[in-house]
Coordinates of C-alpha atoms (C1' of nucleotides) in Angstrom, one line a residue:
Chain A
X1 CA -45.1 -34.9 67.5
X2 CA -46.8 -32.7 64.9
X3 CA -45.3 -29.7 64.8
X4 CA -47.0 -26.9 62.8
X5 CA -46.2 -22.8 61.7
X6 CA -48.5 -20.7 63.9
X7 CA -49.2 -16.6 62.1
X8 CA -50.1 -15.1 65.9
X9 CA -45.8 -16.6 67.2
X10 CA -44.3 -16.6 63.7
X11 CA -43.2 -19.8 64.6
X12 CA -44.0 -23.4 64.4
X13 CA -45.1 -24.8 68.1
X14 CA -46.1 -28.3 69.2
X15 CA -48.6 -29.0 68.0
X16 CA -51.0 -29.9 71.3
X17 CA -54.8 -30.2 70.9
X18 CA -57.0 -29.0 74.0
X19 CA -58.4 -32.2 74.0
X20 CA -56.0 -35.0 73.6
X21 CA -56.5 -37.2 70.7
X22 CA -59.2 -34.6 69.4
X23 CA -59.0 -31.8 67.2
X24 CA -61.1 -28.9 66.3
X25 CA -60.7 -26.7 62.7
X26 CA -62.4 -24.2 61.1
X27 CA -61.2 -22.7 57.8
X28 CA -62.9 -20.0 56.5
X29 CA -65.1 -21.8 52.8
X30 CA -66.5 -19.4 50.6
X31 CA -68.8 -16.5 49.5
X32 CA -71.0 -18.1 47.3
X33 CA -71.3 -15.7 44.6
X34 CA -69.8 -16.7 41.7
X35 CA -67.2 -20.2 41.0
X36 CA -64.2 -21.6 43.0
X37 CA -61.4 -20.2 41.6
X38 CA -57.7 -22.4 41.8
X39 CA -57.1 -20.2 44.6
X40 CA -60.0 -22.1 46.7
X41 CA -58.5 -25.0 45.0
X42 CA -55.3 -24.4 46.9
X43 CA -57.6 -23.6 51.4
X44 CA -59.4 -26.5 50.9
X45 CA -56.5 -28.2 49.0
X46 CA -53.7 -27.0 52.1
X47 CA -56.5 -27.7 55.0
X48 CA -58.1 -30.6 53.4
X49 CA -54.3 -32.5 53.1
X50 CA -54.2 -31.2 57.1
X51 CA -57.2 -33.1 58.2
X52 CA -56.0 -35.8 56.3
X53 CA -52.8 -36.5 57.4
X54 CA -54.1 -35.4 61.2
X55 CA -56.4 -38.5 61.0
X56 CA -54.1 -40.2 60.0
X57 CA -52.5 -39.3 62.4
X58 CA -55.3 -41.0 64.9
X59 CA -56.5 -37.6 65.1
X60 CA -60.7 -37.7 65.5
X61 CA -60.8 -34.0 63.8
X62 CA -63.4 -31.7 63.8
X63 CA -63.6 -29.7 60.6
X64 CA -65.9 -26.5 59.9
X65 CA -66.2 -24.9 57.1
X66 CA -68.3 -22.3 56.8
X67 CA -70.0 -21.0 53.4
X68 CA -71.4 -17.7 53.2
X69 CA -74.3 -17.2 51.5
X70 CA -75.8 -13.6 52.1
X71 CA -73.6 -10.4 52.1
X72 CA -73.1 -7.7 49.5
X73 CA -71.5 -9.1 46.7
X74 CA -74.0 -12.4 46.7
X75 CA -77.0 -9.8 46.6
X76 CA -75.4 -7.3 43.5
X77 CA -74.8 -10.6 42.2
X78 CA -78.8 -11.9 42.6
X79 CA -79.6 -8.5 41.5
X80 CA -77.4 -8.6 37.7
X81 CA -78.9 -12.7 37.3
X82 CA -82.6 -11.3 37.7
X83 CA -82.2 -14.0 39.9
X84 CA -83.4 -15.1 42.8
X85 CA -80.5 -14.6 45.3
X86 CA -80.8 -18.2 47.0
X87 CA -80.8 -19.7 43.7
X88 CA -78.0 -18.0 43.5
X89 CA -76.2 -19.0 46.2
X90 CA -77.8 -22.7 45.9
X91 CA -76.7 -22.6 42.3
X92 CA -72.8 -21.8 43.7
X93 CA -73.0 -23.8 46.6
X94 CA -73.8 -27.1 44.6
X95 CA -71.0 -26.0 41.6
X96 CA -68.0 -26.0 44.3
X97 CA -69.5 -29.3 46.0
X98 CA -69.2 -30.9 42.1
X99 CA -65.8 -28.9 42.1
X100 CA -64.4 -30.2 46.1
X101 CA -64.8 -33.5 44.4
X102 CA -63.4 -33.8 41.5
X103 CA -60.8 -32.6 43.3
X104 CA -60.2 -35.3 45.7
X105 CA -61.1 -32.8 49.5
X106 CA -63.8 -34.7 51.9
X107 CA -66.1 -33.0 52.4
X108 CA -65.7 -31.3 56.0
X109 CA -67.4 -32.4 59.0
X110 CA -69.9 -29.8 60.2
X111 CA -70.4 -27.3 56.1
X112 CA -72.9 -24.7 58.1
X113 CA -74.0 -21.1 56.2
X114 CA -74.1 -17.5 57.4
X115 CA -78.4 -16.9 57.5
X116 CA -78.7 -20.5 59.3
X117 CA -76.8 -18.5 62.4
X118 CA -78.4 -16.5 62.1
X119 CA -79.8 -15.3 65.7
X120 CA -76.0 -16.7 67.0
X121 CA -74.7 -13.6 65.5
X122 CA -77.3 -11.6 67.1
X123 CA -77.1 -13.0 70.3
X124 CA -73.2 -12.5 69.8
X125 CA -73.3 -8.5 69.1
X126 CA -75.9 -8.1 71.5
X127 CA -73.3 -10.0 74.1
X128 CA -70.5 -7.9 72.2
X129 CA -73.3 -3.6 72.4
X130 CA -74.0 -5.2 76.8
X131 CA -70.0 -5.6 77.0
X132 CA -69.4 -1.8 75.9
X133 CA -67.2 -3.3 72.8
X134 CA -70.1 -1.7 70.4
X135 CA -72.7 0.4 69.6
X136 CA -75.2 0.9 67.4
X137 CA -74.7 4.1 64.9
X138 CA -77.3 6.2 64.4
X139 CA -77.9 4.8 60.8
X140 CA -78.8 1.7 62.2
X141 CA -76.0 0.1 61.5
X142 CA -74.0 -1.7 64.0
X143 CA -70.3 -1.3 64.9
X144 CA -67.7 -2.7 67.3
X145 CA -65.2 0.2 68.4
X146 CA -61.9 -1.2 67.4
X147 CA -60.1 1.4 70.2
X148 CA -62.1 -0.6 73.0
X149 CA -60.3 -4.1 72.3
X150 CA -56.9 -4.4 73.7
X151 CA -54.9 -7.1 71.5
X152 CA -56.2 -5.5 67.9
X153 CA -54.1 -6.3 65.1
X154 CA -51.9 -9.5 67.3
X155 CA -53.1 -11.0 64.3
X156 CA -52.1 -8.9 61.4
X157 CA -49.5 -7.4 63.5
X158 CA -50.5 -4.2 62.9
X159 CA -50.7 -1.7 64.7
X160 CA -54.2 0.9 65.2
X161 CA -52.7 4.4 64.8
X162 CA -50.9 3.1 61.8
X163 CA -54.9 1.8 60.6
X164 CA -56.6 4.9 61.5
X165 CA -54.3 7.5 60.2
X166 CA -53.6 4.8 57.1
X167 CA -57.0 6.0 56.6
X168 CA -57.6 3.6 53.0
X169 CA -60.3 2.2 55.6
X170 CA -63.8 4.2 54.2
X171 CA -65.0 6.3 56.0
X172 CA -68.2 6.6 57.7
X173 CA -69.8 9.8 59.6
X174 CA -71.4 6.8 61.6
X175 CA -68.1 5.2 63.3
X176 CA -66.6 7.1 65.4
X177 CA -63.7 5.1 64.1
X178 CA -62.6 4.6 61.1
X179 CA -61.2 1.5 61.8
X180 CA -64.5 0.4 63.0
X181 CA -65.9 -2.0 61.3
X182 CA -69.7 -3.2 61.0
X183 CA -71.9 -7.2 62.9
X184 CA -74.4 -5.4 61.4
X185 CA -74.9 -3.7 58.6
X186 CA -79.4 -1.9 57.9
X187 CA -81.2 -3.0 55.0
X188 CA -81.7 -1.0 52.1
X189 CA -85.6 -0.4 51.4
X190 CA -86.2 -3.8 49.6
X191 CA -82.4 -5.9 50.8
X192 CA -83.6 -9.0 52.0
X193 CA -83.3 -8.6 55.7
X194 CA -83.9 -11.0 59.2
X195 CA -86.0 -8.8 62.1
X196 CA -82.6 -7.2 65.2
X197 CA -83.0 -4.8 68.8
X198 CA -81.8 -2.4 66.5
X199 CA -83.9 -2.7 63.1
X200 CA -84.3 -5.0 59.6
X201 CA -80.9 -5.9 58.8
X202 CA -78.3 -8.6 57.7
X203 CA -75.1 -9.9 59.1
X204 CA -71.8 -8.0 58.8
X205 CA -68.9 -10.2 57.2
X206 CA -66.5 -11.5 60.2
X207 CA -69.4 -12.1 63.2
X208 CA -70.9 -14.6 61.1
X209 CA -67.0 -16.3 61.1
X210 CA -67.0 -15.8 65.4
X211 CA -70.4 -16.4 65.7
X212 CA -70.8 -20.4 63.3
X213 CA -67.2 -21.4 65.6
X214 CA -67.8 -20.8 69.1
X215 CA -71.5 -22.2 68.3
X216 CA -69.4 -25.1 66.5
X217 CA -66.1 -26.0 68.3
X218 CA -66.5 -24.1 71.6
X219 CA -65.4 -20.9 72.8
X220 CA -61.6 -21.9 72.2
X221 CA -60.5 -24.6 69.7
X222 CA -57.4 -25.9 67.9
X223 CA -56.8 -24.9 64.6
X224 CA -58.5 -22.3 62.8
X225 CA -57.4 -22.0 58.4
X226 CA -58.4 -19.7 55.9
X227 CA -56.4 -17.8 52.2
X228 CA -53.4 -15.4 52.6
X229 CA -56.1 -12.6 52.3
X230 CA -57.9 -13.3 55.4
X231 CA -56.0 -12.1 57.8
X232 CA -56.7 -8.6 57.8
X233 CA -59.2 -7.2 58.6
X234 CA -61.5 -10.7 58.3
X235 CA -59.0 -12.6 60.8
X236 CA -58.2 -9.9 63.2
X237 CA -61.6 -8.9 63.1
X238 CA -62.8 -12.4 64.3
X239 CA -60.4 -12.4 67.1
X240 CA -61.8 -9.3 68.1
X241 CA -65.2 -10.4 68.2
X242 CA -65.3 -13.6 69.3
X243 CA -61.7 -12.9 72.7
X244 CA -64.5 -9.9 73.2
X245 CA -67.3 -11.7 73.5
X246 CA -66.3 -15.0 75.9
X247 CA -63.1 -13.3 77.3
X248 CA -60.9 -16.4 76.5
X249 CA -58.8 -17.0 73.7
X250 CA -60.4 -17.4 71.3
X251 CA -58.3 -20.3 68.4
X252 CA -55.0 -22.3 69.6
X253 CA -53.2 -22.3 67.0
X254 CA -53.5 -19.5 63.4
X255 CA -53.3 -21.2 59.4
X256 CA -52.8 -19.1 56.5
X257 CA -52.6 -20.2 53.5
X258 CA -49.8 -19.1 50.6
X259 CA -51.7 -17.3 46.8
X260 CA -51.8 -18.5 43.0
X261 CA -50.2 -16.4 41.2
X262 CA -50.8 -15.8 37.5
X263 CA -48.1 -13.9 35.9
X264 CA -46.2 -13.4 39.8
X265 CA -49.7 -11.7 40.1
X266 CA -51.6 -12.9 43.1
X267 CA -54.9 -14.6 41.2
X268 CA -57.8 -12.1 42.5
X269 CA -61.7 -11.5 42.3
X270 CA -60.5 -8.3 42.3
X271 CA -57.6 -8.4 39.8
X272 CA -59.7 -9.7 37.6
X273 CA -56.8 -12.2 36.5
X274 CA -58.2 -16.0 38.0
X275 CA -58.9 -19.3 36.3
X276 CA -61.6 -21.0 37.7
X277 CA -61.6 -24.4 38.5
X278 CA -63.2 -25.5 36.7
X279 CA -61.6 -24.0 33.9
X280 CA -58.7 -25.8 34.4
X281 CA -60.7 -29.2 35.1
X282 CA -60.7 -28.8 31.0
X283 CA -57.6 -28.7 30.3
X284 CA -55.9 -30.9 32.9
X285 CA -56.8 -33.5 35.1
X286 CA -58.0 -33.3 38.4
X287 CA -55.0 -35.3 40.1
X288 CA -52.6 -33.2 38.3
X289 CA -53.9 -30.1 39.6
X290 CA -53.9 -32.2 42.9
X291 CA -50.4 -33.1 42.6
X292 CA -49.4 -29.4 41.5
X293 CA -51.0 -27.6 44.5
X294 CA -49.9 -30.4 47.1
X295 CA -46.4 -30.3 45.0
X296 CA -45.5 -27.3 46.7
X297 CA -45.3 -26.4 50.9
X298 CA -48.9 -25.1 51.6
X299 CA -47.8 -21.4 52.8
X300 CA -46.1 -20.9 49.8
X301 CA -47.0 -19.2 47.0
X302 CA -47.7 -21.0 43.8
X303 CA -47.3 -20.2 40.9
X304 CA -50.4 -21.4 37.9
X305 CA -48.2 -22.3 34.5
X306 CA -49.3 -24.1 31.8
X307 CA -45.2 -25.4 31.8
X308 CA -46.5 -25.7 36.2
X309 CA -48.7 -27.5 35.5
X310 CA -47.5 -30.0 32.1
X311 CA -44.6 -30.5 34.1
X312 CA -47.5 -32.0 37.5
X313 CA -48.7 -34.5 34.6
X314 CA -45.3 -36.0 34.1
X315 CA -44.3 -36.3 37.5
X316 CA -48.2 -37.9 38.7
X317 CA -47.3 -40.4 35.8
X318 CA -43.6 -41.8 36.6
X319 CA -45.8 -42.3 40.1
X320 CA -48.8 -44.2 38.3
X321 CA -46.5 -45.6 35.5
X322 CA -44.6 -47.9 38.7
X323 CA -48.3 -49.0 40.0
X324 CA -49.4 -50.0 36.2
X325 CA -49.9 -53.7 35.7
X326 CA -48.9 -54.6 39.1
X327 CA -51.7 -56.2 41.6
X328 CA -50.8 -54.7 44.7
X329 CA -50.5 -56.1 48.5
X330 CA -54.0 -56.9 50.3
X331 CA -51.6 -55.0 53.0
X332 CA -48.1 -54.0 54.1
X333 CA -46.6 -53.0 58.0
X334 CA -45.0 -50.4 58.4
X335 CA -41.5 -49.6 56.4
X336 CA -39.8 -47.3 56.8
X337 CA -41.1 -45.4 54.2
X338 CA -44.7 -44.1 56.5
X339 CA -42.1 -43.0 58.9
X340 CA -39.9 -40.8 56.6
X341 CA -43.7 -40.1 54.6
X342 CA -44.7 -38.8 58.3
X343 CA -41.1 -37.5 59.3
X344 CA -42.5 -34.7 56.9
X345 CA -45.5 -34.9 57.1
X346 CA -45.1 -34.0 61.2
X347 CA -42.7 -30.6 60.2
X348 CA -45.7 -28.8 58.9
X349 CA -46.8 -30.6 56.9
X350 CA -44.6 -30.4 54.1
X351 CA -46.1 -32.6 51.1
X352 CA -43.6 -32.1 49.4
X353 CA -40.3 -33.4 51.4
X354 CA -43.6 -36.3 51.8
X355 CA -43.6 -36.8 48.2
X356 CA -39.9 -37.5 47.7
X357 CA -40.5 -41.3 49.1
X358 CA -43.4 -41.5 46.6
X359 CA -40.7 -40.6 44.8
X360 CA -38.7 -43.4 45.8
X361 CA -41.4 -46.4 45.9
X362 CA -41.5 -45.3 42.6
X363 CA -37.9 -45.8 42.2
X364 CA -37.8 -49.0 44.9
X365 CA -41.3 -50.4 42.3
X366 CA -39.6 -50.2 38.5
X367 CA -36.6 -52.0 40.0
X368 CA -38.3 -54.7 41.9
X369 CA -40.3 -55.6 38.6
X370 CA -37.1 -54.8 36.9
X371 CA -35.5 -57.9 38.5
X372 CA -38.7 -60.1 39.0
X373 CA -39.0 -59.4 42.1
X374 CA -43.1 -58.8 42.2
X375 CA -44.2 -59.9 45.8
X376 CA -41.3 -56.8 46.7
X377 CA -43.4 -54.7 44.3
X378 CA -46.3 -55.6 45.3
X379 CA -46.1 -54.7 48.7
X380 CA -44.4 -50.8 48.4
X381 CA -46.8 -50.7 45.6
X382 CA -49.2 -50.8 48.4
X383 CA -47.0 -48.8 51.0
X384 CA -46.7 -46.1 48.2
X385 CA -51.1 -46.4 47.7
X386 CA -51.2 -46.2 51.2
X387 CA -49.2 -43.0 51.4
X388 CA -50.5 -41.2 48.3
X389 CA -54.8 -41.4 50.4
X390 CA -52.7 -39.1 52.4
X391 CA -51.8 -36.0 49.8
X392 CA -55.4 -37.5 48.4
X393 CA -53.1 -38.9 45.6
X394 CA -53.2 -42.5 43.4
X395 CA -56.7 -43.3 44.1
X396 CA -57.4 -44.6 40.4
X397 CA -56.7 -47.6 38.7
X398 CA -53.9 -46.4 36.9
X399 CA -55.5 -48.1 33.8
X400 CA -58.1 -44.9 34.3
X401 CA -56.1 -42.8 35.2
X402 CA -54.2 -42.6 32.1
X403 CA -56.8 -43.5 29.6
X404 CA -58.6 -40.3 31.4
X405 CA -59.9 -37.2 29.0
X406 CA -60.1 -37.0 26.1
X407 CA -59.8 -39.3 22.9
X408 CA -61.0 -37.2 19.7
X409 CA -62.5 -39.6 17.6
X410 CA -61.2 -42.9 18.5
X411 CA -62.4 -45.3 20.9
X412 CA -61.4 -48.0 22.6
X413 CA -62.3 -49.7 20.7
X414 CA -60.0 -48.5 18.1
X415 CA -57.6 -47.5 19.5
X416 CA -57.2 -51.6 20.2
X417 CA -57.6 -52.3 16.3
X418 CA -55.3 -51.0 15.7
X419 CA -52.7 -51.6 18.3
X420 CA -53.8 -55.6 16.8
X421 CA -52.3 -54.2 12.7
X422 CA -49.6 -52.5 14.3
X423 CA -48.3 -55.1 15.9
X424 CA -49.1 -57.7 12.8
X425 CA -46.9 -55.4 10.6
X426 CA -44.0 -55.4 13.3
X427 CA -43.8 -59.4 12.6
X428 CA -44.2 -59.0 9.5
X429 CA -41.2 -56.2 9.6
X430 CA -43.4 -54.4 8.1
X431 CA -42.3 -51.4 10.1
X432 CA -42.8 -48.8 8.8
X433 CA -46.4 -49.6 8.2
X434 CA -46.1 -50.0 12.3
X435 CA -45.1 -46.3 12.8
X436 CA -46.8 -44.6 11.2
X437 CA -49.5 -46.7 12.9
X438 CA -48.7 -45.9 15.3
X439 CA -47.4 -41.4 14.0
X440 CA -51.1 -41.2 13.3
X441 CA -52.4 -42.4 17.4
X442 CA -49.8 -40.1 19.1
X443 CA -51.0 -37.4 15.8
X444 CA -54.5 -38.0 17.9
X445 CA -52.7 -37.8 21.8
X446 CA -51.8 -41.9 21.8
X447 CA -48.5 -43.2 23.0
X448 CA -47.9 -46.5 23.1
X449 CA -46.0 -48.5 25.1
X450 CA -44.3 -51.9 24.4
X451 CA -43.3 -54.0 26.4
X452 CA -42.6 -57.9 26.6
X453 CA -46.9 -58.7 28.1
X454 CA -47.6 -56.1 25.2
X455 CA -49.0 -53.4 24.5
X456 CA -51.1 -50.5 26.1
X457 CA -51.9 -47.1 25.1
X458 CA -52.6 -43.5 27.5
X459 CA -53.5 -40.1 26.5
X460 CA -50.1 -38.1 25.7
Chain B
rG1 C1' -44.8 5.0 54.4
rG2 C1' -46.4 0.7 57.6
rC3 C1' -46.5 -4.8 58.4
rG4 C1' -45.3 -9.0 56.8
rC5 C1' -42.6 -13.7 52.8
rG6 C1' -39.8 -14.3 49.8
rG7 C1' -34.9 -14.4 46.6
rU8 C1' -32.2 -22.6 46.1
rG9 C1' -29.1 -26.0 39.8
rG10 C1' -32.5 -24.7 32.4
rC11 C1' -37.6 -25.8 34.7
rA12 C1' -40.5 -26.3 39.7
rG13 C1' -39.8 -27.9 45.0
rA14 C1' -37.4 -29.4 50.3
rG15 C1' -34.0 -28.9 53.5
rU16 C1' -29.4 -29.3 56.5
rG17 C1' -24.2 -25.8 60.1
rG18 C1' -20.0 -30.0 57.6
rU19 C1' -22.2 -35.7 53.7
rU20 C1' -27.2 -36.7 46.8
rA21 C1' -32.6 -33.3 48.1
rU22 C1' -36.7 -35.0 44.8
rG23 C1' -39.2 -34.8 40.1
rC24 C1' -39.6 -32.1 35.4
rA25 C1' -35.6 -31.5 31.3
rG26 C1' -30.4 -31.9 29.1
rC27 C1' -26.5 -35.2 28.6
rG28 C1' -24.0 -40.6 28.1
rG29 C1' -25.0 -46.1 28.2
rA30 C1' -28.8 -50.8 28.9
rC31 C1' -33.2 -51.9 26.9
rU32 C1' -36.7 -51.5 21.9
rG33 C1' -37.0 -53.7 14.8
rC34 C1' -36.8 -47.8 15.4
rA35 C1' -38.8 -45.2 19.7
rA36 C1' -41.9 -44.4 24.5
rC37 C1' -42.3 -46.5 29.4
rU38 C1' -38.2 -48.6 32.4
rC39 C1' -33.9 -49.1 34.1
rC40 C1' -28.3 -47.4 35.2
rG41 C1' -24.5 -43.6 34.9
rU42 C1' -23.8 -38.0 34.3
rU43 C1' -24.4 -32.1 33.8
rA44 C1' -25.8 -28.7 37.7
rA45 C1' -27.3 -24.0 43.2
rC46 C1' -28.3 -22.0 47.4
rG47 C1' -28.9 -13.0 45.1
rC48 C1' -24.5 -8.9 46.8
rC49 C1' -21.2 -7.5 51.1
rG50 C1' -19.9 -7.9 56.0
rG51 C1' -19.1 -10.7 60.0
rU52 C1' -19.8 -14.6 64.3
rU53 C1' -17.0 -20.2 62.5
rC54 C1' -11.9 -24.4 62.2
rG55 C1' -16.0 -24.4 58.3
rA56 C1' -22.0 -21.5 56.4
rU57 C1' -26.5 -21.9 51.3
rU58 C1' -28.1 -23.0 56.1
rC59 C1' -26.4 -18.3 62.2
rC60 C1' -25.6 -12.2 62.1
rG61 C1' -25.7 -7.2 59.7
rA62 C1' -25.9 -3.9 55.6
rC63 C1' -27.4 -3.9 50.4
rC64 C1' -30.0 -5.1 46.7
rC65 C1' -35.2 -7.6 44.2
rG66 C1' -39.4 -9.5 44.5
rC67 C1' -44.4 -10.6 46.8
rG68 C1' -47.8 -10.1 49.9
rC69 C1' -51.6 -6.9 53.4
rC70 C1' -52.7 -2.2 55.0
rU71 C1' -59.7 -1.2 50.6
rC72 C1' -63.7 -6.3 48.5
rC73 C1' -61.0 -10.4 47.7
rA74 C1' -59.3 -18.2 49.5

RNA sequence: GGCGCGGUGGCAGAGUGGUUAUGCAGCGGACUGCAACUCCGUUAACGCCGGUUCGAUUCCGACCCGCGCCUCCA
């Protein structure tokens, strides 16, 4: 029995898909005008773990994650770059796919793009206009009349009066109410546009997700997820549009990831305090970044700092250290570890709780190896790798994990030669020479591990 | 101002009405030529004040502090 926190009800609920054994999930993806940052990685990782776990539990998951490839920021950026907007979006989509692959994010089942759904978007807007939920304005825009939708605010717990009174919302003369939002934007001369019953234009931000999600997954589906800052207005507006258009419940469970922070502030584009995934991957191995993200609950905020990333690296190393030089069993039966792992994950995808099971397994393996119980160690190793996979961790060859990355101006052969020279010196009790070699390697980021079987190395 | 979330040991981070989270770091020991790795042991916590209770870090209330959304943002 899986329990999931639902933003809509503000509590954990027993997860029950509409169709037994199948899960239909939609997650708001990227607006592709720039490289992905750590905040994106957080959402990507969170829902990757959700998907992996649901599949582990036997569900067939239809995971749809959209790409927003047309909006103001894209057009602005393209113009600033003196680049065709399609060239820009294609470039960023490719970069995003590279980042995802490095972080071990499995591709979604489908990845619809807004520009591929223009006719569906127009059709949905038409329905909203016909039903009286939306109105074309004098300036060529089409707006959703928020006061026509009774449940407006039910996701974000906001009252319409407060929103209108708050009035930080840009007041446009064309809008009937400041809280109304745009469904179709009239094109300015020379802008990319599509023909519509209301003239040349392009979709507003929110409508694309309503159109793509309901087209791909049906009028009602199981899970809708996204970043914390999408809760309002984006998701609130999606509900209004979709439920107004279909007259059916839009989504059963709303899931929102926690924010990534830097120096106690949310990492965001507007604050400019963001680190792109690729910047971070220049400094830390991808799996360490992933471990860092998975080591806190998906709903809580995480603080990005070098200390935290380095600690994640040390901790992940411990896990890999237990697997190093060990041949995992071909297969291992279900164990108590599996059950404890699942108990943690069943409780709203408690990945930090699940990680404690991995650490316990690593300890067991280390003890077995110390005592020469290689078979027991091998079995536990198989379990550790099996459970690690559900979190997208521990799938590398340990040697590759330890030796990956830059060891500047030292080839593996050189390192091996130095190790041999050191071991020769040790044999001759020339310990000052042996230590000199070890220190020299350490200075270049290579740490030596002596054991009965010999000496191995890893990056420090 | 409105709405929401959170304050756990040096740090990161789960969780529970009464019993060890876990990891990193520290300390003592084993292993080692010395280290590293690993193992054994160990220190240390629940923002503040009331209330409920036999018993609260865990439930309730007040307070203090921090964060997020209310404008584009994952």
